[in-house]
């Protein structure tokens, strides 16, 4: 069963995949890439150039867009989890208060360098939130987009090395990276609605197994694993 998956849900998937294989006897072949963007590794780019998959797991908005454009079957989409954007600082450095919108804005303006992902959370910050806060011009020169897996790394890795003062990404991608402290979530008023969904690709050759994987990840039995990965599970009825 060929799976294309973005980084935001990969932590949970990495735990659930072996359990699915043991329970069903199916073998999962996994390809990673961002949910959005024009990099050669992004899931939309992979599908557009003819790479095939049975199941695609990525952010919900991108799943809807791919369904509209044709590479996936929208009638098979199931939301697995919801996520929030968090901020990290290098371990041992001060952890500012970002719980209010004004406090968050002040932290951004005071930062000397900011790392964001080249996927969903980074696009939200650079294309929407910075402008909404009225600081897009100030942030442009000190913001750095970071390419994620498979050829890249989490935003937190740059912060840990001191290559960026602070970093932002989905919390599930910030956890378990050594050398950083999770400062907290960006203010609730600024959080985008980000979900992660599974959907069957139109190129699927293993339809029954693809649907079985989606049901497995959406089941109540998978909820604890998803929660431990820093996500809020959405259990299918």
mmCIF file of C-alpha atoms in Angstrom:
data_model
loop_
_atom_site.group_PDB
_atom_site.id
_atom_site.type_symbol
_atom_site.label_atom_id
_atom_site.label_comp_id
_atom_site.label_asym_id
_atom_site.label_seq_id
_atom_site.Cartn_x
_atom_site.Cartn_y
_atom_site.Cartn_z
ATOM 1 C CA UNK A 1 0.000 0.000 0.000
ATOM 2 C CA UNK A 2 1.675 3.221 -1.172
ATOM 3 C CA UNK A 3 1.210 6.186 1.172
ATOM 4 C CA UNK A 4 2.154 9.817 0.597
ATOM 5 C CA UNK A 5 2.236 11.800 3.842
ATOM 6 C CA UNK A 6 3.160 15.265 5.092
ATOM 7 C CA UNK A 7 5.258 15.938 8.171
ATOM 8 C CA UNK A 8 2.480 17.182 10.437
ATOM 9 C CA UNK A 9 0.888 13.761 10.830
ATOM 10 C CA UNK A 10 4.009 11.661 10.339
ATOM 11 C CA UNK A 11 4.801 11.270 14.046
ATOM 12 C CA UNK A 12 1.452 9.598 14.684
ATOM 13 C CA UNK A 13 1.619 7.609 11.448
ATOM 14 C CA UNK A 14 5.076 6.249 12.295
ATOM 15 C CA UNK A 15 3.574 4.650 15.406
ATOM 16 C CA UNK A 16 0.346 3.486 13.786
ATOM 17 C CA UNK A 17 1.815 2.046 10.577
ATOM 18 C CA UNK A 18 3.515 -1.004 12.163
ATOM 19 C CA UNK A 19 0.351 -1.764 14.137
ATOM 20 C CA UNK A 20 -1.689 -1.670 10.934
ATOM 21 C CA UNK A 21 0.788 -3.949 9.183
ATOM 22 C CA UNK A 22 0.692 -6.456 12.044
ATOM 23 C CA UNK A 23 -3.102 -6.411 12.209
ATOM 24 C CA UNK A 24 -3.749 -6.753 8.479
ATOM 25 C CA UNK A 25 -0.685 -8.261 6.826
ATOM 26 C CA UNK A 26 -0.487 -5.320 4.410
ATOM 27 C CA UNK A 27 2.884 -3.676 3.790
ATOM 28 C CA UNK A 28 3.088 0.125 3.713
ATOM 29 C CA UNK A 29 5.491 1.909 1.369
ATOM 30 C CA UNK A 30 5.784 5.528 2.504
ATOM 31 C CA UNK A 31 6.781 8.699 0.647
ATOM 32 C CA UNK A 32 7.061 11.989 2.521
ATOM 33 C CA UNK A 33 6.571 15.566 1.377
ATOM 34 C CA UNK A 34 4.979 18.907 2.324
ATOM 35 C CA UNK A 35 1.224 19.395 1.970
ATOM 36 C CA UNK A 36 1.694 22.603 -0.014
ATOM 37 C CA UNK A 37 4.321 24.461 -1.984
ATOM 38 C CA UNK A 38 6.102 24.043 -5.272
ATOM 39 C CA UNK A 39 9.156 22.111 -4.089
ATOM 40 C CA UNK A 40 9.875 18.893 -6.018
ATOM 41 C CA UNK A 41 9.063 16.937 -2.854
ATOM 42 C CA UNK A 42 5.651 18.448 -2.127
ATOM 43 C CA UNK A 43 2.703 16.094 -2.396
ATOM 44 C CA UNK A 44 0.828 18.208 -4.994
ATOM 45 C CA UNK A 45 3.979 18.362 -7.136
ATOM 46 C CA UNK A 46 4.572 14.612 -6.841
ATOM 47 C CA UNK A 47 1.022 13.817 -7.900
ATOM 48 C CA UNK A 48 1.098 16.372 -10.724
ATOM 49 C CA UNK A 49 4.176 14.784 -12.263
ATOM 50 C CA UNK A 50 2.588 11.348 -12.225
ATOM 51 C CA UNK A 51 3.830 9.722 -9.017
ATOM 52 C CA UNK A 52 1.232 7.236 -7.819
ATOM 53 C CA UNK A 53 -0.198 6.476 -4.392
ATOM 54 C CA UNK A 54 -2.976 4.527 -2.765
ATOM 55 C CA UNK A 55 -3.491 6.809 0.249
ATOM 56 C CA UNK A 56 -2.558 10.460 0.675
ATOM 57 C CA UNK A 57 -2.345 11.948 4.199
ATOM 58 C CA UNK A 58 -1.941 15.707 4.412
ATOM 59 C CA UNK A 59 -3.567 18.857 5.730
ATOM 60 C CA UNK A 60 -7.302 18.976 5.225
ATOM 61 C CA UNK A 61 -7.377 22.136 3.109
ATOM 62 C CA UNK A 62 -4.870 20.643 0.683
ATOM 63 C CA UNK A 63 -6.850 17.395 0.596
ATOM 64 C CA UNK A 64 -9.957 19.346 -0.418
ATOM 65 C CA UNK A 65 -7.991 21.203 -3.098
ATOM 66 C CA UNK A 66 -6.542 17.977 -4.512
ATOM 67 C CA UNK A 67 -10.061 16.551 -4.599
ATOM 68 C CA UNK A 68 -11.216 19.560 -6.597
ATOM 69 C CA UNK A 69 -8.294 19.261 -9.016
ATOM 70 C CA UNK A 70 -8.652 15.517 -9.497
ATOM 71 C CA UNK A 71 -5.655 13.567 -8.077
ATOM 72 C CA UNK A 72 -7.653 12.190 -5.126
ATOM 73 C CA UNK A 73 -11.198 10.946 -4.546
ATOM 74 C CA UNK A 74 -13.007 13.513 -2.367
ATOM 75 C CA UNK A 75 -15.712 11.024 -1.383
ATOM 76 C CA UNK A 76 -13.095 8.992 0.532
ATOM 77 C CA UNK A 77 -11.674 11.841 2.651
ATOM 78 C CA UNK A 78 -11.670 11.285 6.412
ATOM 79 C CA UNK A 79 -10.291 13.798 8.915
ATOM 80 C CA UNK A 80 -7.934 12.183 11.436
ATOM 81 C CA UNK A 81 -6.814 15.039 13.680
ATOM 82 C CA UNK A 82 -6.576 18.760 14.256
ATOM 83 C CA UNK A 83 -3.429 20.689 14.978
ATOM 84 C CA UNK A 84 -2.202 24.015 16.286
ATOM 85 C CA UNK A 85 0.842 26.150 15.599
ATOM 86 C CA UNK A 86 3.403 26.488 18.377
ATOM 87 C CA UNK A 87 6.642 28.374 18.969
ATOM 88 C CA UNK A 88 10.031 27.111 20.121
ATOM 89 C CA UNK A 89 13.118 28.867 21.469
ATOM 90 C CA UNK A 90 16.594 27.487 22.012
ATOM 91 C CA UNK A 91 16.890 25.534 25.237
ATOM 92 C CA UNK A 92 18.202 27.687 28.077
ATOM 93 C CA UNK A 93 17.073 31.001 26.588
ATOM 94 C CA UNK A 94 14.210 33.117 28.000
ATOM 95 C CA UNK A 95 10.694 31.964 27.134
ATOM 96 C CA UNK A 96 8.512 35.002 26.450
ATOM 97 C CA UNK A 97 4.759 35.204 26.968
ATOM 98 C CA UNK A 98 2.957 34.794 23.632
ATOM 99 C CA UNK A 99 -0.502 34.117 25.046
ATOM 100 C CA UNK A 100 -1.938 37.487 23.960
ATOM 101 C CA UNK A 101 -2.032 38.923 20.464
ATOM 102 C CA UNK A 102 -0.127 42.055 21.506
ATOM 103 C CA UNK A 103 2.471 40.006 23.360
ATOM 104 C CA UNK A 104 2.904 37.688 20.397
ATOM 105 C CA UNK A 105 3.318 40.647 18.059
ATOM 106 C CA UNK A 106 5.937 42.204 20.345
ATOM 107 C CA UNK A 107 7.914 38.939 20.446
ATOM 108 C CA UNK A 108 7.925 38.750 16.656
ATOM 109 C CA UNK A 109 9.126 42.330 16.317
ATOM 110 C CA UNK A 110 11.855 41.819 18.916
ATOM 111 C CA UNK A 111 13.177 38.608 17.377
ATOM 112 C CA UNK A 112 16.351 38.854 15.334
ATOM 113 C CA UNK A 113 15.521 35.804 13.209
ATOM 114 C CA UNK A 114 12.466 33.619 12.735
ATOM 115 C CA UNK A 115 12.224 30.164 11.167
ATOM 116 C CA UNK A 116 8.986 28.841 9.655
ATOM 117 C CA UNK A 117 8.191 25.737 7.650
ATOM 118 C CA UNK A 118 7.784 25.658 3.891
ATOM 119 C CA UNK A 119 4.430 23.948 4.357
ATOM 120 C CA UNK A 120 1.036 24.812 5.856
ATOM 121 C CA UNK A 121 2.030 26.582 9.091
ATOM 122 C CA UNK A 122 4.718 28.649 7.402
ATOM 123 C CA UNK A 123 2.348 29.741 4.656
ATOM 124 C CA UNK A 124 -0.201 30.762 7.280
ATOM 125 C CA UNK A 125 2.323 32.938 9.099
ATOM 126 C CA UNK A 126 4.026 34.574 6.142
ATOM 127 C CA UNK A 127 1.009 34.964 3.871
ATOM 128 C CA UNK A 128 -1.696 35.802 6.415
ATOM 129 C CA UNK A 129 -0.798 36.367 10.071
ATOM 130 C CA UNK A 130 2.144 38.748 9.644
ATOM 131 C CA UNK A 131 -0.025 40.982 7.454
ATOM 132 C CA UNK A 132 -2.947 40.689 9.852
ATOM 133 C CA UNK A 133 -0.670 41.910 12.645
ATOM 134 C CA UNK A 134 0.595 44.781 10.490
ATOM 135 C CA UNK A 135 4.227 43.606 10.573
ATOM 136 C CA UNK A 136 4.688 41.890 7.211
ATOM 137 C CA UNK A 137 7.352 44.358 6.083
ATOM 138 C CA UNK A 138 9.354 44.060 9.309
ATOM 139 C CA UNK A 139 9.199 40.256 9.235
ATOM 140 C CA UNK A 140 10.164 39.775 5.594
ATOM 141 C CA UNK A 141 13.881 40.346 6.051
ATOM 142 C CA UNK A 142 14.281 38.145 9.123
ATOM 143 C CA UNK A 143 12.022 35.205 8.288
ATOM 144 C CA UNK A 144 13.483 32.012 6.874
ATOM 145 C CA UNK A 145 11.487 29.202 5.323
ATOM 146 C CA UNK A 146 12.787 25.755 6.181
ATOM 147 C CA UNK A 147 12.378 22.795 3.873
ATOM 148 C CA UNK A 148 10.992 19.835 5.748
ATOM 149 C CA UNK A 149 11.473 16.086 5.347
ATOM 150 C CA UNK A 150 12.404 14.026 3.456
ATOM 151 C CA UNK A 151 15.425 16.113 2.404
ATOM 152 C CA UNK A 152 14.996 18.813 5.043
ATOM 153 C CA UNK A 153 14.439 18.945 8.792
ATOM 154 C CA UNK A 154 12.071 20.327 11.433
ATOM 155 C CA UNK A 155 12.108 24.055 12.097
ATOM 156 C CA UNK A 156 13.119 23.289 15.685
ATOM 157 C CA UNK A 157 16.441 21.823 14.511
ATOM 158 C CA UNK A 158 17.566 25.227 13.221
ATOM 159 C CA UNK A 159 16.539 26.889 16.471
ATOM 160 C CA UNK A 160 18.458 24.268 18.457
ATOM 161 C CA UNK A 161 21.620 25.061 16.474
ATOM 162 C CA UNK A 162 21.163 28.806 16.981
ATOM 163 C CA UNK A 163 20.487 29.490 13.295
ATOM 164 C CA UNK A 164 17.171 31.115 14.211
ATOM 165 C CA UNK A 165 16.162 32.767 17.469
ATOM 166 C CA UNK A 166 12.608 31.409 17.428
ATOM 167 C CA UNK A 167 10.669 29.006 15.236
ATOM 168 C CA UNK A 168 7.066 28.186 14.403
ATOM 169 C CA UNK A 169 5.494 24.962 13.175
ATOM 170 C CA UNK A 170 2.671 22.549 13.961
ATOM 171 C CA UNK A 171 3.168 21.385 17.556
ATOM 172 C CA UNK A 172 3.335 17.763 16.409
ATOM 173 C CA UNK A 173 6.481 18.661 14.438
ATOM 174 C CA UNK A 174 8.113 20.567 17.305
ATOM 175 C CA UNK A 175 7.847 17.854 19.933
ATOM 176 C CA UNK A 176 10.767 15.559 20.675
ATOM 177 C CA UNK A 177 13.370 17.755 18.957
ATOM 178 C CA UNK A 178 16.345 18.084 21.343
ATOM 179 C CA UNK A 179 17.810 21.445 22.203
ATOM 180 C CA UNK A 180 14.632 23.536 22.169
ATOM 181 C CA UNK A 181 11.871 24.557 24.552
ATOM 182 C CA UNK A 182 8.244 24.662 23.453
ATOM 183 C CA UNK A 183 7.298 28.202 24.465
ATOM 184 C CA UNK A 184 3.607 27.666 23.792
ATOM 185 C CA UNK A 185 0.833 27.989 21.245
ATOM 186 C CA UNK A 186 0.277 31.148 19.259
ATOM 187 C CA UNK A 187 -2.840 33.000 20.495
ATOM 188 C CA UNK A 188 -6.160 31.275 19.974
ATOM 189 C CA UNK A 189 -7.495 34.233 17.988
ATOM 190 C CA UNK A 190 -4.733 33.728 15.415
ATOM 191 C CA UNK A 191 -4.781 29.949 15.168
ATOM 192 C CA UNK A 192 -5.854 28.704 11.741
ATOM 193 C CA UNK A 193 -8.088 25.655 11.540
ATOM 194 C CA UNK A 194 -5.636 22.967 10.487
ATOM 195 C CA UNK A 195 -6.733 19.375 10.188
ATOM 196 C CA UNK A 196 -5.024 16.276 8.812
ATOM 197 C CA UNK A 197 -6.964 13.901 6.611
ATOM 198 C CA UNK A 198 -6.531 10.691 4.700
ATOM 199 C CA UNK A 199 -7.908 10.307 1.205
ATOM 200 C CA UNK A 200 -7.662 7.660 -1.516
ATOM 201 C CA UNK A 201 -5.734 8.646 -4.647
ATOM 202 C CA UNK A 202 -7.329 8.153 -8.051
ATOM 203 C CA UNK A 203 -4.277 6.049 -8.972
ATOM 204 C CA UNK A 204 -4.953 3.600 -6.122
ATOM 205 C CA UNK A 205 -4.345 -0.011 -7.055
ATOM 206 C CA UNK A 206 -5.067 -1.371 -3.566
ATOM 207 C CA UNK A 207 -8.467 0.175 -2.930
ATOM 208 C CA UNK A 208 -9.624 -2.168 -0.162
ATOM 209 C CA UNK A 209 -6.338 -1.880 1.705
ATOM 210 C CA UNK A 210 -6.309 1.900 1.255
ATOM 211 C CA UNK A 211 -9.766 2.210 2.786
ATOM 212 C CA UNK A 212 -8.756 -0.173 5.568
ATOM 213 C CA UNK A 213 -5.780 2.034 6.461
ATOM 214 C CA UNK A 214 -7.977 5.130 6.601
ATOM 215 C CA UNK A 215 -10.491 3.341 8.845
ATOM 216 C CA UNK A 216 -7.674 2.101 11.093
ATOM 217 C CA UNK A 217 -6.197 5.569 11.643
ATOM 218 C CA UNK A 218 -9.638 7.089 12.223
ATOM 219 C CA UNK A 219 -10.649 4.418 14.742
ATOM 220 C CA UNK A 220 -10.948 4.980 18.507
ATOM 221 C CA UNK A 221 -8.025 2.581 19.018
ATOM 222 C CA UNK A 222 -5.687 5.047 17.273
ATOM 223 C CA UNK A 223 -6.788 8.113 19.252
ATOM 224 C CA UNK A 224 -4.268 7.807 22.101
ATOM 225 C CA UNK A 225 -1.342 7.498 19.683
ATOM 226 C CA UNK A 226 -2.519 10.556 17.769
ATOM 227 C CA UNK A 227 -2.883 12.550 20.992
ATOM 228 C CA UNK A 228 0.609 11.531 22.144
ATOM 229 C CA UNK A 229 1.957 12.956 18.887
ATOM 230 C CA UNK A 230 0.680 16.416 19.830
ATOM 231 C CA UNK A 231 -2.538 16.337 17.825
ATOM 232 C CA UNK A 232 -6.230 16.347 18.741
ATOM 233 C CA UNK A 233 -7.768 13.149 17.350
ATOM 234 C CA UNK A 234 -10.983 13.268 15.371
ATOM 235 C CA UNK A 235 -12.557 9.856 15.849
ATOM 236 C CA UNK A 236 -14.783 8.648 13.038
ATOM 237 C CA UNK A 237 -18.362 7.764 14.065
#
